[in-house]
PDB file of C-alpha atoms in Angstrom:
ATOM      1  CA  UNK A   1      -0.064   0.070  -0.003  1.00  0.00           C
ATOM      2  CA  UNK A   2       1.138   3.529  -0.754  1.00  0.00           C
ATOM      3  CA  UNK A   3       2.098   6.069   1.975  1.00  0.00           C
ATOM      4  CA  UNK A   4      -0.684   5.363   4.536  1.00  0.00           C
ATOM      5  CA  UNK A   5      -0.785   9.157   5.764  1.00  0.00           C
ATOM      6  CA  UNK A   6      -1.236  10.404   2.107  1.00  0.00           C
ATOM      7  CA  UNK A   7      -3.907   7.833   1.616  1.00  0.00           C
ATOM      8  CA  UNK A   8      -5.707   8.934   4.916  1.00  0.00           C
ATOM      9  CA  UNK A   9      -5.461  12.514   3.882  1.00  0.00           C
ATOM     10  CA  UNK A  10      -6.821  11.879   0.285  1.00  0.00           C
ATOM     11  CA  UNK A  11      -9.751   9.523   1.514  1.00  0.00           C
ATOM     12  CA  UNK A  12     -11.041  11.788   4.323  1.00  0.00           C
ATOM     13  CA  UNK A  13     -11.134  14.631   1.802  1.00  0.00           C
ATOM     14  CA  UNK A  14     -12.652  12.330  -0.877  1.00  0.00           C
ATOM     15  CA  UNK A  15     -15.379  11.465   1.756  1.00  0.00           C
ATOM     16  CA  UNK A  16     -15.833  15.110   2.638  1.00  0.00           C
ATOM     17  CA  UNK A  17     -16.410  16.015  -1.055  1.00  0.00           C
ATOM     18  CA  UNK A  18     -19.011  13.276  -1.571  1.00  0.00           C
ATOM     19  CA  UNK A  19     -22.576  14.865  -2.036  1.00  0.00           C
ATOM     20  CA  UNK A  20     -23.945  13.005   1.051  1.00  0.00           C
ATOM     21  CA  UNK A  21     -20.634  12.696   2.972  1.00  0.00           C
ATOM     22  CA  UNK A  22     -20.692   8.761   2.723  1.00  0.00           C
ATOM     23  CA  UNK A  23     -19.066   6.048   0.812  1.00  0.00           C
ATOM     24  CA  UNK A  24     -18.844   2.251   0.951  1.00  0.00           C
ATOM     25  CA  UNK A  25     -15.809   0.452   2.321  1.00  0.00           C
ATOM     26  CA  UNK A  26     -14.646  -0.738  -1.016  1.00  0.00           C
ATOM     27  CA  UNK A  27     -14.872   2.726  -2.643  1.00  0.00           C
ATOM     28  CA  UNK A  28     -11.585   3.936  -0.740  1.00  0.00           C
ATOM     29  CA  UNK A  29      -9.321   5.523  -3.417  1.00  0.00           C
ATOM     30  CA  UNK A  30      -5.590   5.441  -3.956  1.00  0.00           C
ATOM     31  CA  UNK A  31      -3.627   8.810  -4.485  1.00  0.00           C
ATOM     32  CA  UNK A  32      -4.295   8.608  -8.322  1.00  0.00           C
ATOM     33  CA  UNK A  33      -8.260   8.626  -7.516  1.00  0.00           C
ATOM     34  CA  UNK A  34      -8.566   4.965  -8.614  1.00  0.00           C
ATOM     35  CA  UNK A  35     -10.401   2.467  -6.287  1.00  0.00           C
ATOM     36  CA  UNK A  36      -7.888   0.598  -4.105  1.00  0.00           C
ATOM     37  CA  UNK A  37      -7.679  -3.218  -4.319  1.00  0.00           C
ATOM     38  CA  UNK A  38     -10.070  -4.974  -1.907  1.00  0.00           C
ATOM     39  CA  UNK A  39      -7.461  -5.993   0.661  1.00  0.00           C
ATOM     40  CA  UNK A  40      -6.058  -2.578   0.596  1.00  0.00           C
ATOM     41  CA  UNK A  41      -9.500  -1.169   1.039  1.00  0.00           C
ATOM     42  CA  UNK A  42     -10.214  -3.265   3.991  1.00  0.00           C
ATOM     43  CA  UNK A  43      -6.806  -2.491   5.541  1.00  0.00           C
ATOM     44  CA  UNK A  44      -7.247   1.234   5.110  1.00  0.00           C
ATOM     45  CA  UNK A  45     -10.884   0.983   6.365  1.00  0.00           C
ATOM     46  CA  UNK A  46      -9.482  -0.647   9.599  1.00  0.00           C
ATOM     47  CA  UNK A  47      -6.917   2.077  10.021  1.00  0.00           C
ATOM     48  CA  UNK A  48      -9.376   4.893   9.519  1.00  0.00           C
ATOM     49  CA  UNK A  49     -11.690   3.178  12.018  1.00  0.00           C
ATOM     50  CA  UNK A  50      -8.923   2.608  14.599  1.00  0.00           C
ATOM     51  CA  UNK A  51      -7.902   6.257  14.233  1.00  0.00           C
ATOM     52  CA  UNK A  52     -11.397   7.290  14.796  1.00  0.00           C
ATOM     53  CA  UNK A  53     -11.633   9.293  11.529  1.00  0.00           C
ATOM     54  CA  UNK A  54     -14.711   7.391  10.201  1.00  0.00           C
ATOM     55  CA  UNK A  55     -17.458   5.278  11.612  1.00  0.00           C
ATOM     56  CA  UNK A  56     -19.473   2.626   9.941  1.00  0.00           C
ATOM     57  CA  UNK A  57     -23.353   2.718   9.851  1.00  0.00           C
ATOM     58  CA  UNK A  58     -25.345  -0.473  10.185  1.00  0.00           C
ATOM     59  CA  UNK A  59     -25.883  -0.286   6.442  1.00  0.00           C
ATOM     60  CA  UNK A  60     -22.029  -0.313   5.971  1.00  0.00           C
ATOM     61  CA  UNK A  61     -21.790   3.242   4.920  1.00  0.00           C
ATOM     62  CA  UNK A  62     -18.746   5.133   5.935  1.00  0.00           C
ATOM     63  CA  UNK A  63     -19.168   8.549   7.510  1.00  0.00           C
ATOM     64  CA  UNK A  64     -16.528  11.034   8.744  1.00  0.00           C
ATOM     65  CA  UNK A  65     -16.364  11.620  12.506  1.00  0.00           C
ATOM     66  CA  UNK A  66     -16.362  14.914  14.150  1.00  0.00           C
ATOM     67  CA  UNK A  67     -12.663  14.635  14.757  1.00  0.00           C
ATOM     68  CA  UNK A  68     -11.883  14.004  11.026  1.00  0.00           C
ATOM     69  CA  UNK A  69     -14.045  17.051  10.046  1.00  0.00           C
ATOM     70  CA  UNK A  70     -12.029  19.130  12.482  1.00  0.00           C
ATOM     71  CA  UNK A  71      -8.793  17.791  11.161  1.00  0.00           C
ATOM     72  CA  UNK A  72      -9.833  18.770   7.532  1.00  0.00           C
ATOM     73  CA  UNK A  73     -10.894  22.264   8.802  1.00  0.00           C
ATOM     74  CA  UNK A  74      -7.340  22.588  10.410  1.00  0.00           C
ATOM     75  CA  UNK A  75      -5.447  21.872   7.420  1.00  0.00           C
ATOM     76  CA  UNK A  76      -5.778  18.147   6.880  1.00  0.00           C
ATOM     77  CA  UNK A  77      -4.380  14.787   8.245  1.00  0.00           C
ATOM     78  CA  UNK A  78      -0.689  15.579   7.342  1.00  0.00           C
ATOM     79  CA  UNK A  79      -0.907  18.989   9.086  1.00  0.00           C
ATOM     80  CA  UNK A  80      -2.530  17.238  12.115  1.00  0.00           C
ATOM     81  CA  UNK A  81       0.328  14.670  12.205  1.00  0.00           C
ATOM     82  CA  UNK A  82       2.801  17.641  12.101  1.00  0.00           C
ATOM     83  CA  UNK A  83       1.024  19.435  14.976  1.00  0.00           C
ATOM     84  CA  UNK A  84       0.851  16.297  17.109  1.00  0.00           C
ATOM     85  CA  UNK A  85       4.575  15.632  16.482  1.00  0.00           C
ATOM     86  CA  UNK A  86       5.370  19.150  17.543  1.00  0.00           C
ATOM     87  CA  UNK A  87       3.253  18.788  20.649  1.00  0.00           C
ATOM     88  CA  UNK A  88       5.148  15.708  21.515  1.00  0.00           C
ATOM     89  CA  UNK A  89       8.521  17.288  20.848  1.00  0.00           C
ATOM     90  CA  UNK A  90       7.541  20.241  22.978  1.00  0.00           C
ATOM     91  CA  UNK A  91       6.328  17.992  25.654  1.00  0.00           C
ATOM     92  CA  UNK A  92       9.800  16.058  25.633  1.00  0.00           C
ATOM     93  CA  UNK A  93      11.713  19.372  25.562  1.00  0.00           C
ATOM     94  CA  UNK A  94       9.680  20.539  28.416  1.00  0.00           C
ATOM     95  CA  UNK A  95      10.461  17.378  30.255  1.00  0.00           C
ATOM     96  CA  UNK A  96      14.071  17.626  29.499  1.00  0.00           C
ATOM     97  CA  UNK A  97      14.136  21.298  30.774  1.00  0.00           C
ATOM     98  CA  UNK A  98      12.259  20.199  33.871  1.00  0.00           C
ATOM     99  CA  UNK A  99      14.755  17.526  34.635  1.00  0.00           C
ATOM    100  CA  UNK A 100      17.581  19.971  34.126  1.00  0.00           C
ATOM    101  CA  UNK A 101      15.987  22.551  36.293  1.00  0.00           C
ATOM    102  CA  UNK A 102      15.507  20.025  38.963  1.00  0.00           C
ATOM    103  CA  UNK A 103      19.117  19.000  38.677  1.00  0.00           C
ATOM    104  CA  UNK A 104      20.127  22.610  38.991  1.00  0.00           C
ATOM    105  CA  UNK A 105      17.904  23.193  42.000  1.00  0.00           C
ATOM    106  CA  UNK A 106      19.397  20.102  43.626  1.00  0.00           C
ATOM    107  CA  UNK A 107      22.895  21.437  42.974  1.00  0.00           C
ATOM    108  CA  UNK A 108      22.048  24.897  44.336  1.00  0.00           C
ATOM    109  CA  UNK A 109      20.517  23.302  47.463  1.00  0.00           C
ATOM    110  CA  UNK A 110      23.711  21.188  48.033  1.00  0.00           C
ATOM    111  CA  UNK A 111      25.883  24.380  47.239  1.00  0.00           C
ATOM    112  CA  UNK A 112      23.690  26.233  49.791  1.00  0.00           C
ATOM    113  CA  UNK A 113      24.201  23.547  52.389  1.00  0.00           C
ATOM    114  CA  UNK A 114      27.934  23.302  51.840  1.00  0.00           C
ATOM    115  CA  UNK A 115      28.150  27.178  51.964  1.00  0.00           C
ATOM    116  CA  UNK A 116      26.287  27.166  55.328  1.00  0.00           C
ATOM    117  CA  UNK A 117      28.541  24.417  56.611  1.00  0.00           C
ATOM    118  CA  UNK A 118      31.646  26.450  55.646  1.00  0.00           C
ATOM    119  CA  UNK A 119      30.221  29.602  57.131  1.00  0.00           C
ATOM    120  CA  UNK A 120      29.596  27.598  60.341  1.00  0.00           C
ATOM    121  CA  UNK A 121      33.354  26.320  60.283  1.00  0.00           C
ATOM    122  CA  UNK A 122      34.518  29.977  59.682  1.00  0.00           C
ATOM    123  CA  UNK A 123      32.500  31.206  62.646  1.00  0.00           C
ATOM    124  CA  UNK A 124      33.950  28.315  64.923  1.00  0.00           C
ATOM    125  CA  UNK A 125      37.406  29.027  63.657  1.00  0.00           C
ATOM    126  CA  UNK A 126      37.149  32.730  64.138  1.00  0.00           C
ATOM    127  CA  UNK A 127      35.788  32.250  67.680  1.00  0.00           C
ATOM    128  CA  UNK A 128      38.600  29.735  68.460  1.00  0.00           C
ATOM    129  CA  UNK A 129      41.268  32.177  66.924  1.00  0.00           C
ATOM    130  CA  UNK A 130      39.753  35.039  69.173  1.00  0.00           C
ATOM    131  CA  UNK A 131      40.061  32.800  72.134  1.00  0.00           C
ATOM    132  CA  UNK A 132      43.678  31.984  71.377  1.00  0.00           C
ATOM    133  CA  UNK A 133      44.485  35.650  70.716  1.00  0.00           C
ATOM    134  CA  UNK A 134      42.876  36.527  74.039  1.00  0.00           C
ATOM    135  CA  UNK A 135      44.831  33.759  75.804  1.00  0.00           C
ATOM    136  CA  UNK A 136      48.149  35.053  74.162  1.00  0.00           C
ATOM    137  CA  UNK A 137      47.447  38.509  75.372  1.00  0.00           C
ATOM    138  CA  UNK A 138      46.689  37.495  78.900  1.00  0.00           C
ATOM    139  CA  UNK A 139      49.788  35.078  78.792  1.00  0.00           C
ATOM    140  CA  UNK A 140      51.949  38.025  77.730  1.00  0.00           C
ATOM    141  CA  UNK A 141      50.490  40.170  80.554  1.00  0.00           C
ATOM    142  CA  UNK A 142      51.267  37.523  83.095  1.00  0.00           C
ATOM    143  CA  UNK A 143      54.967  37.184  81.757  1.00  0.00           C
ATOM    144  CA  UNK A 144      55.207  41.025  81.854  1.00  0.00           C
ATOM    145  CA  UNK A 145      53.934  41.337  85.452  1.00  0.00           C
ATOM    146  CA  UNK A 146      55.854  38.357  86.594  1.00  0.00           C
ATOM    147  CA  UNK A 147      59.074  39.836  85.089  1.00  0.00           C
ATOM    148  CA  UNK A 148      58.234  43.166  86.560  1.00  0.00           C
ATOM    149  CA  UNK A 149      57.813  41.569  90.010  1.00  0.00           C
ATOM    150  CA  UNK A 150      60.971  39.346  89.678  1.00  0.00           C
ATOM    151  CA  UNK A 151      62.823  42.576  88.611  1.00  0.00           C
ATOM    152  CA  UNK A 152      61.720  44.218  91.750  1.00  0.00           C
ATOM    153  CA  UNK A 153      62.697  41.222  93.924  1.00  0.00           C
ATOM    154  CA  UNK A 154      65.997  41.085  92.331  1.00  0.00           C
ATOM    155  CA  UNK A 155      66.588  44.763  92.668  1.00  0.00           C
ATOM    156  CA  UNK A 156      65.652  44.471  96.464  1.00  0.00           C
ATOM    157  CA  UNK A 157      68.272  41.761  96.862  1.00  0.00           C
ATOM    158  CA  UNK A 158      70.858  43.569  94.926  1.00  0.00           C
ATOM    159  CA  UNK A 159      70.468  46.750  96.903  1.00  0.00           C
ATOM    160  CA  UNK A 160      70.654  45.031 100.298  1.00  0.00           C
TER     161      UNK A 160
END
C-alpha cells in the first residue's frame, strides 16, 4: 500500500467532498483517484476506524467523525500529524528542561548546604582564633607582670 498518511489525507477529503458525505468500504481510493484493491480497502478501512476518523453505519456506509471534520478544517491529516509531532517534541523538550531545572535546583541546594557548613566552620574558627588571641594577650601580660615583680625582687636583693 502507498504512504498510509497520504492515503488517509486523500480519502477523508474524498469522503468530505461526496454529496452525502458517505461512501462504501470498497470505494476507498488511491492517490491517483482509482479504487484501491479489496485487501487494501479493508486495511485502510480498519486504520481509519482505529484512528477514529470514520465510523460505519449499520448499512455499512462510512461517515466522517467530528474529529476528522475538525482535522480537515485545520489543514488536513498531514498537518494534524505535524501538529501532534510538534506537541510531542515540545512535551519532551519541556520534560528535559524540567529535569535539568530539578538537577540545577538540587545542585543549588547542595551548594547552599555546603556554604552554610563552611560559614559555620569559619565562625567556629574565628571564635577559636579570638580565644587563642585573648589567651596569648593574657599570657604576655602574666609574663610582663611576673618579670616586673621578679625585677623588683632582684633589685631589692641587689640593693641590700
